[in-house]
Structures are given as C-alpha cells and as structure tokens.
CSV table of C-alpha atoms and ligand atoms in Angstrom, one decimal:
chain,number,residue,atom,x,y,z
A,1,MET,CA,11.9,-20.6,-48.6
A,2,ARG,CA,12.5,-19.8,-45.0
A,3,PHE,CA,14.7,-16.7,-45.4
A,4,PHE,CA,13.3,-15.3,-48.6
A,5,GLU,CA,14.6,-11.7,-49.4
A,6,ARG,CA,16.0,-11.6,-45.9
A,7,VAL,CA,19.6,-10.5,-45.3
A,8,VAL,CA,22.2,-12.4,-43.3
A,9,LEU,CA,25.8,-11.3,-42.6
A,10,VAL,CA,28.2,-14.0,-42.1
A,11,THR,CA,31.8,-13.3,-40.8
A,12,GLY,CA,34.5,-15.9,-41.9
A,13,GLY,CA,31.9,-16.8,-44.6
A,14,ALA,CA,34.5,-17.8,-47.3
A,15,ARG,CA,35.5,-21.1,-45.9
A,16,GLY,CA,34.6,-23.8,-43.3
A,17,ILE,CA,31.5,-23.3,-41.1
A,18,GLY,CA,30.8,-19.8,-42.4
A,19,ALA,CA,30.7,-21.2,-46.0
A,20,GLY,CA,28.3,-23.8,-44.8
A,21,CYS,CA,26.0,-21.1,-43.3
A,22,CYS,CA,26.2,-19.0,-46.7
A,23,ARG,CA,25.1,-22.1,-48.6
A,24,VAL,CA,22.2,-23.0,-46.4
A,25,PHE,CA,20.9,-19.4,-46.1
A,26,ALA,CA,21.3,-18.8,-49.9
A,27,LYS,CA,19.2,-22.0,-50.6
A,28,GLU,CA,16.5,-20.5,-48.4
A,29,GLY,CA,16.3,-17.3,-50.6
A,30,ALA,CA,18.5,-15.0,-48.4
A,31,HIS,CA,20.8,-12.3,-49.6
A,32,VAL,CA,24.1,-13.2,-48.0
A,33,ALA,CA,26.9,-10.6,-47.1
A,34,VAL,CA,30.0,-12.9,-47.0
A,35,VAL,CA,32.5,-11.0,-44.8
A,36,ASP,CA,36.0,-12.4,-44.9
A,37,ARG,CA,39.5,-11.1,-44.7
A,38,ASP,CA,40.4,-13.5,-47.6
A,39,ALA,CA,39.3,-11.3,-50.6
A,40,SER,CA,39.4,-13.9,-53.4
A,41,ALA,CA,37.8,-16.6,-51.3
A,42,ALA,CA,35.0,-14.4,-50.3
A,43,GLU,CA,34.4,-13.3,-53.9
A,44,GLU,CA,34.4,-17.0,-55.0
A,45,MET,CA,31.8,-17.8,-52.3
A,46,ALA,CA,29.5,-15.0,-53.1
A,47,GLY,CA,29.7,-15.7,-56.8
A,48,SER,CA,29.1,-19.5,-56.3
A,49,LEU,CA,25.7,-19.0,-54.6
A,50,ALA,CA,22.5,-18.8,-56.7
A,51,GLY,CA,20.7,-15.3,-56.0
A,52,ILE,CA,22.0,-11.9,-55.1
A,53,HIS,CA,24.8,-11.8,-52.6
A,54,THR,CA,27.9,-9.6,-51.9
A,55,ALA,CA,31.5,-10.2,-50.8
A,56,ILE,CA,33.0,-7.8,-48.3
A,57,VAL,CA,36.5,-7.9,-47.3
A,58,ALA,CA,37.1,-7.2,-43.7
A,59,ASP,CA,39.3,-8.2,-40.8
A,60,VAL,CA,36.9,-8.6,-37.8
A,61,SER,CA,39.6,-7.9,-35.5
A,62,VAL,CA,39.6,-4.2,-36.8
A,63,GLU,CA,36.7,-2.1,-35.5
A,64,ASP,CA,36.5,0.3,-38.5
A,65,GLN,CA,36.4,-2.6,-40.8
A,66,ILE,CA,33.5,-4.2,-38.9
A,67,ARG,CA,31.6,-0.9,-39.1
A,68,ASP,CA,32.4,-0.6,-42.7
A,69,ALA,CA,31.1,-4.2,-43.4
A,70,ILE,CA,27.8,-3.3,-41.6
A,71,ASP,CA,27.5,0.1,-43.7
A,72,ARG,CA,28.2,-1.8,-47.0
A,73,THR,CA,25.6,-4.6,-46.2
A,74,ILE,CA,22.9,-1.7,-45.6
A,75,ALA,CA,24.0,0.1,-48.7
A,76,ARG,CA,23.6,-3.1,-50.7
A,77,PHE,CA,20.4,-4.5,-49.3
A,78,GLY,CA,18.9,-2.0,-47.0
A,79,ARG,CA,18.4,-4.3,-44.0
A,80,ILE,CA,20.0,-6.9,-41.9
A,81,ASP,CA,17.9,-9.8,-40.4
A,82,CYS,CA,20.6,-12.0,-39.1
A,83,VAL,CA,24.3,-11.7,-38.1
A,84,ILE,CA,26.4,-14.9,-37.7
A,85,ASN,CA,29.6,-14.2,-35.7
A,86,ASN,CA,31.7,-17.1,-37.0
A,87,ALA,CA,35.1,-15.9,-38.0
A,88,GLY,CA,37.6,-17.3,-35.5
A,89,VAL,CA,41.1,-18.7,-35.1
A,90,HIS,CA,42.5,-21.6,-33.1
A,91,PRO,CA,46.1,-21.0,-32.1
A,92,PRO,CA,48.3,-24.2,-32.2
A,93,ASP,CA,48.3,-26.2,-28.8
A,94,THR,CA,50.5,-24.3,-26.4
A,95,PRO,CA,50.6,-24.5,-22.7
A,96,LEU,CA,50.0,-21.2,-20.6
A,97,GLU,CA,53.7,-20.7,-19.7
A,98,LYS,CA,54.6,-20.5,-23.5
A,99,MET,CA,51.6,-18.4,-24.4
A,100,VAL,CA,52.5,-14.6,-23.8
A,101,PRO,CA,49.7,-12.4,-22.8
A,102,GLU,CA,50.1,-10.3,-26.0
A,103,LYS,CA,49.2,-13.4,-28.0
A,104,VAL,CA,46.2,-13.9,-25.8
A,105,MET,CA,45.0,-10.6,-26.6
A,106,ASP,CA,45.2,-11.4,-30.4
A,107,VAL,CA,43.0,-14.4,-29.9
A,108,LEU,CA,40.5,-12.4,-27.8
A,109,ARG,CA,40.4,-9.6,-30.4
A,110,ILE,CA,39.6,-12.0,-33.3
A,111,ASN,CA,37.3,-14.5,-31.5
A,112,PHE,CA,35.5,-12.4,-28.9
A,113,LEU,CA,35.8,-8.6,-29.3
A,114,SER,CA,34.9,-9.0,-33.0
A,115,THR,CA,31.5,-10.5,-31.8
A,116,TYR,CA,31.0,-7.7,-29.4
A,117,THR,CA,31.9,-5.0,-31.9
A,118,MET,CA,29.7,-6.6,-34.7
A,119,CYS,CA,26.7,-6.6,-32.3
A,120,TYR,CA,27.5,-3.0,-31.4
A,121,TYR,CA,27.2,-1.8,-34.9
A,122,ALA,CA,24.5,-4.2,-36.0
A,123,LEU,CA,22.2,-3.6,-33.2
A,124,PRO,CA,20.4,-0.4,-34.6
A,125,HIS,CA,19.7,-2.3,-37.8
A,126,LEU,CA,18.5,-5.5,-36.1
A,127,LYS,CA,16.0,-3.4,-34.0
A,128,LYS,CA,14.3,-2.4,-37.3
A,129,THR,CA,13.8,-6.0,-38.4
A,130,ARG,CA,13.4,-7.7,-35.0
A,131,GLY,CA,16.4,-9.8,-36.1
A,132,THR,CA,18.7,-12.4,-34.7
A,133,ILE,CA,22.3,-12.9,-33.7
A,134,VAL,CA,24.1,-16.4,-33.7
A,135,ASN,CA,27.5,-16.7,-32.2
A,136,ILE,CA,29.6,-19.6,-33.2
A,137,SER,CA,31.3,-20.5,-29.9
A,138,SER,CA,32.7,-23.9,-29.1
A,139,MET,CA,32.2,-26.8,-26.8
A,140,THR,CA,35.5,-25.8,-25.2
A,141,ALA,CA,33.5,-22.8,-23.7
A,142,VAL,CA,32.1,-25.2,-21.1
A,143,LEU,CA,34.4,-28.2,-21.2
A,144,GLY,CA,37.7,-26.6,-21.4
A,145,GLN,CA,40.7,-27.7,-23.7
A,146,ARG,CA,44.1,-28.8,-22.8
A,147,ASN,CA,46.8,-26.3,-24.1
A,148,SER,CA,44.2,-24.0,-25.4
A,149,THR,CA,43.5,-21.7,-22.5
A,150,ALA,CA,43.3,-18.6,-24.7
A,151,TYR,CA,41.0,-20.2,-27.3
A,152,ALA,CA,38.6,-21.7,-24.6
A,153,ALA,CA,38.4,-18.5,-22.7
A,154,SER,CA,37.5,-16.6,-26.0
A,155,LYS,CA,34.8,-19.0,-26.6
A,156,GLY,CA,33.6,-18.8,-23.0
A,157,ALA,CA,33.5,-15.0,-23.4
A,158,GLN,CA,31.3,-15.4,-26.4
A,159,LEU,CA,29.0,-17.5,-24.7
A,160,SER,CA,28.5,-15.3,-21.5
A,161,PHE,CA,28.3,-12.4,-23.9
A,162,THR,CA,25.3,-14.1,-25.7
A,163,LYS,CA,23.4,-14.7,-22.5
A,164,SER,CA,23.7,-11.1,-21.3
A,165,LEU,CA,23.1,-9.6,-24.7
A,166,ALA,CA,20.0,-11.8,-25.0
A,167,LEU,CA,18.7,-10.0,-21.8
A,168,GLU,CA,19.3,-6.6,-23.1
A,169,CYS,CA,17.7,-7.4,-26.6
A,170,ALA,CA,14.5,-9.1,-25.5
A,171,ASP,CA,12.7,-5.9,-25.4
A,172,PHE,CA,13.6,-5.2,-29.0
A,173,GLY,CA,12.3,-8.6,-30.1
A,174,ILE,CA,15.9,-9.6,-31.0
A,175,ARG,CA,17.0,-13.1,-30.0
A,176,VAL,CA,20.7,-13.9,-29.5
A,177,ASN,CA,21.9,-17.5,-29.2
A,178,ALA,CA,25.2,-19.4,-29.6
A,179,ILE,CA,26.1,-22.6,-31.0
A,180,LEU,CA,28.8,-24.9,-29.3
A,181,PRO,CA,30.1,-27.3,-32.0
A,182,SER,CA,32.6,-30.0,-31.0
A,183,ASN,CA,34.4,-31.1,-34.1
A,184,VAL,CA,33.5,-29.8,-37.7
A,185,ASP,CA,35.2,-31.0,-40.8
A,186,THR,CA,36.8,-27.7,-41.9
A,187,PRO,CA,40.0,-26.2,-43.3
A,188,LEU,CA,40.9,-25.1,-39.8
A,189,MET,CA,40.4,-28.8,-38.6
A,190,ARG,CA,42.4,-30.1,-41.6
A,191,ASP,CA,45.3,-27.6,-41.1
A,192,TRP,CA,45.5,-28.5,-37.4
A,193,ALA,CA,45.6,-32.3,-38.5
A,194,SER,CA,48.3,-31.8,-41.1
A,195,SER,CA,50.6,-30.1,-38.4
A,196,LEU,CA,50.8,-33.5,-36.7
A,197,PRO,CA,52.9,-36.4,-37.5
A,198,ASP,CA,50.0,-38.7,-38.6
A,199,PRO,CA,47.1,-36.3,-39.9
A,200,LYS,CA,45.0,-39.4,-41.0
A,201,ALA,CA,45.2,-40.9,-37.6
A,202,ALA,CA,44.5,-37.6,-35.9
A,203,LEU,CA,41.3,-37.1,-38.0
A,204,SER,CA,40.1,-40.7,-37.2
A,205,ARG,CA,40.7,-40.0,-33.4
A,206,ILE,CA,38.8,-36.7,-33.6
A,207,ALA,CA,35.9,-38.4,-35.5
A,208,ALA,CA,35.7,-41.0,-32.7
A,209,LEU,CA,35.2,-38.4,-30.1
A,210,GLN,CA,31.6,-38.1,-31.2
A,211,PRO,CA,29.5,-41.1,-30.1
A,212,ILE,CA,27.7,-40.7,-33.6
A,213,GLY,CA,31.3,-41.5,-35.1
A,214,ARG,CA,32.2,-38.6,-37.3
A,215,MET,CA,32.7,-34.9,-37.3
A,216,ALA,CA,30.0,-32.5,-38.3
A,217,ASP,CA,29.5,-31.4,-41.9
A,218,VAL,CA,29.6,-27.5,-42.2
A,219,GLU,CA,26.1,-27.3,-43.6
A,220,GLU,CA,24.9,-29.3,-40.5
A,221,ILE,CA,26.1,-26.2,-38.4
A,222,GLY,CA,24.6,-23.9,-41.1
A,223,ARG,CA,21.1,-25.5,-40.7
A,224,VAL,CA,21.2,-25.0,-36.9
A,225,CYS,CA,22.0,-21.3,-37.6
A,226,LEU,CA,19.1,-21.1,-39.9
A,227,PHE,CA,16.9,-22.7,-37.1
A,228,LEU,CA,18.1,-20.1,-34.7
A,229,ALA,CA,17.5,-17.3,-37.3
A,230,THR,CA,13.9,-18.1,-38.0
A,231,GLU,CA,10.5,-18.3,-36.2
A,232,ASP,CA,11.1,-22.1,-35.7
A,233,SER,CA,13.1,-21.0,-32.7
A,234,SER,CA,10.9,-18.2,-31.6
A,235,PHE,CA,11.0,-19.1,-27.9
A,236,ILE,CA,14.8,-19.7,-27.6
A,237,THR,CA,17.1,-17.0,-26.5
A,238,GLY,CA,20.3,-16.7,-24.6
A,239,GLN,CA,21.0,-20.4,-25.1
A,240,GLY,CA,24.4,-22.1,-26.0
A,241,LEU,CA,23.2,-25.0,-28.1
A,242,HIS,CA,25.5,-28.0,-28.0
A,243,VAL,CA,25.8,-29.2,-31.6
A,244,ASP,CA,28.3,-32.0,-30.8
A,245,GLY,CA,27.2,-35.4,-32.0
A,246,GLY,CA,27.0,-36.4,-28.4
A,247,ALA,CA,30.7,-35.6,-27.7
A,248,SER,CA,29.9,-33.9,-24.3
A,249,LEU,CA,28.1,-37.2,-23.0
A,250,ASP,CA,29.4,-40.1,-21.2
A,251,TYR,CA,32.5,-38.3,-19.9
B,1,NAD,N1,36.1,-26.6,-36.9
B,1,NAD,C1,35.7,-27.0,-35.7
B,1,NAD,O1,35.8,-28.2,-35.3
B,1,NAD,C2,35.2,-25.9,-34.7
B,1,NAD,C3,34.6,-26.4,-33.5
B,1,NAD,C4,34.0,-25.5,-32.7
B,1,NAD,C5,34.1,-24.1,-32.9
B,1,NAD,N2,34.5,-23.6,-34.2
B,1,NAD,C6,34.4,-22.2,-34.6
B,1,NAD,O2,33.9,-22.1,-35.7
B,1,NAD,C7,34.4,-20.8,-36.3
B,1,NAD,C8,34.8,-21.2,-37.8
B,1,NAD,O3,35.7,-22.2,-37.7
B,1,NAD,P1,36.2,-23.1,-39.0
B,1,NAD,O4,36.6,-24.5,-38.5
B,1,NAD,O5,35.1,-22.9,-40.1
B,1,NAD,O6,37.5,-22.1,-39.5
B,1,NAD,P2,38.2,-22.1,-40.9
B,1,NAD,O7,39.5,-21.6,-40.6
B,1,NAD,O8,38.0,-23.3,-41.7
B,1,NAD,O9,37.4,-20.8,-41.7
B,1,NAD,C9,37.5,-19.5,-40.9
B,1,NAD,C10,37.1,-18.5,-41.9
B,1,NAD,O10,37.1,-17.3,-41.2
B,1,NAD,C11,38.0,-16.3,-41.8
B,1,NAD,N3,38.7,-15.5,-40.8
B,1,NAD,C12,39.6,-15.9,-39.9
B,1,NAD,N4,39.9,-14.9,-39.0
B,1,NAD,C13,39.4,-13.7,-39.7
B,1,NAD,C14,39.4,-12.4,-39.4
B,1,NAD,N5,40.0,-11.9,-38.4
B,1,NAD,N6,38.5,-11.5,-40.1
B,1,NAD,C15,37.7,-12.0,-41.1
B,1,NAD,N7,37.7,-13.3,-41.4
B,1,NAD,C16,38.5,-14.1,-40.8
B,1,NAD,C17,39.0,-17.1,-42.5
B,1,NAD,O11,39.5,-16.5,-43.8
B,1,NAD,C18,38.1,-18.4,-43.1
B,1,NAD,O12,37.4,-18.0,-44.2
B,1,NAD,C19,35.5,-20.3,-35.5
B,1,NAD,O13,35.1,-19.4,-34.6
B,1,NAD,C20,35.9,-21.5,-34.6
B,1,NAD,O14,36.3,-21.2,-33.3
B,1,NAD,C21,35.1,-24.6,-35.1
C-alpha cells in the first residue's frame, strides 16, 4: 500500500474529482479527511470507504472553517501527509461585461483563496511529515476559456501560487504541485451539460475535445494525485501537470 496509515485531506471530497481522490487514497491505506460543505454527501463518502476516515463539514471560502478542518484532522489522526485543494466552482458561461466584480471575488474566494488559506494553516503540520500539496487547477489556467474570465483567472492564480509556494517549501522537504485537467466526467460537468438545450450532444462534443476520445474518469485524476503525493514523484515540485488526454495538443 502506497499511503498506508498516512493522512490525506481532500477538499470537495464528497463528489466528483475529490471523491475519486478519496477512493484512490483509501485503497492505498490512507486515512482520509473528506472536507466538503455538503454534510450528508461528505458523511456518505467517508462511510463508503474501507478503513478509518472522517467527514468534516466546511465551506472552504470561510477562513475559520478551513482552520477548523485542519484542527479536526489533527485531533482525529495526529498528522497530515498530503493536502489536496480540489473544491471549486465553475460559474455559468458569462461574458465579462455581465460578470460584476463582486461575483468575481466569490469565484476567487472559493477557487483560489481557499487554496492559499488551506496551505497557510496546513504548513506547520506538513513540515513535520515532509508532506505534499496538490492543487487541482485547470487547463484553462494556461489556455484560457471563452466567457469564463473569472474561472480561468482563479485557476491561473492557483498555478502561479503553486510555483511560488514550491520555492518556499523546498527547504522543508515539502513538494507542491498542481494538476491541470481538461474535461472530467463529474457532477459539475453533467450539471453544466444539463443547462444546455442538448446535454447529450454537449457531452459528446466535450469528449471529442480529447484526442483519446473521452473525458477523464475521476479516479484517473485521483491516481495522478497519489503519484504526486508519494516518493514516486520525489523530484517533481512546482509543476502544473497537464492531465488532459492530449486536449492541449494540435491546436
Ligand atoms: N470537471 C472538470 O472537467 C474539471 C476540469 C478542470 C478542473 N476542474 C476542477 O476540479 C475541481 C473539482 O471539480 P468537479 O468537477 O469534481 O466538481 P463537482 O461540482 O463535481 O464537485 C465539487 C465538490 O466540491 C464541493 N464544494 C464546492 N464548493 C465548496 C466549498 N466552498 N467548500 C467546500 N466544498 C465545496 C462540492 O460540494 C462537491 O462535493 C474544481 O476545482 C474544478 O475547477 C474540474
């Protein structure tokens, strides 16, 4: 087992990519802190995994709730070996002139400031374990996305933060990396498709954006997180790993 009796905290762990991470790490012997604002889904996820895990209800856009999530993870398991900053939202497609600055702040708070704040409170604990941080950014961080300026900017912030924090953390033996997925089959993706006139056609179009012809499965992203959290990736830090089925090629 590649994460036996080590502890991973996954934000947005109840559904989608976060759920994929929880399942992959639990199979490798980890204790998982499933942090999510959806209480019943978080309980259900923690309860569905073999082994000893905990569900923590927290809204990652609220600093006190992030601090509390860290404190409760330490109280329960005594250590943190990896933090996966995954919780995030994608607002509906909106051109800049219709996206008021206040709404942009909401997106930044959930998608970026949460990552910063989680690292702020987790760092003293990660120093003790020489742990790792994995931030779930997005391909939009480097390629942009039409009618999604706020979202893409929040993901770009996660990526540049990853690189800068990796520099600060190298002396402590802590590695910090980001994953840039293209399209992953999650509730977020399906909710977006169902808001369109022809959801099935939209999902087929999205699948075809990847040269390998499909979206990623959530556990495929979870396995990349596991790689970045273990010694298998011991010489990788400060990177934004494209996990995109080739979607960024052949533009
Ligand atoms: N699905 C994709 O194609 C895709 C592609 C690139 C990047 N991403 C990124 O991956 C991450 C996860 O996306 P997903 O598709 O799995 O989303 P999802 O909506 O399917 O699941 C997100 C989970 O995060 C939780 N969450 C949302 N806001 C929260 C908050 N403020 N506090 C605590 N929990 C919160 C939700 O309750 C849910 O359980 C996001 O950061 C997203 O930007 C997704």
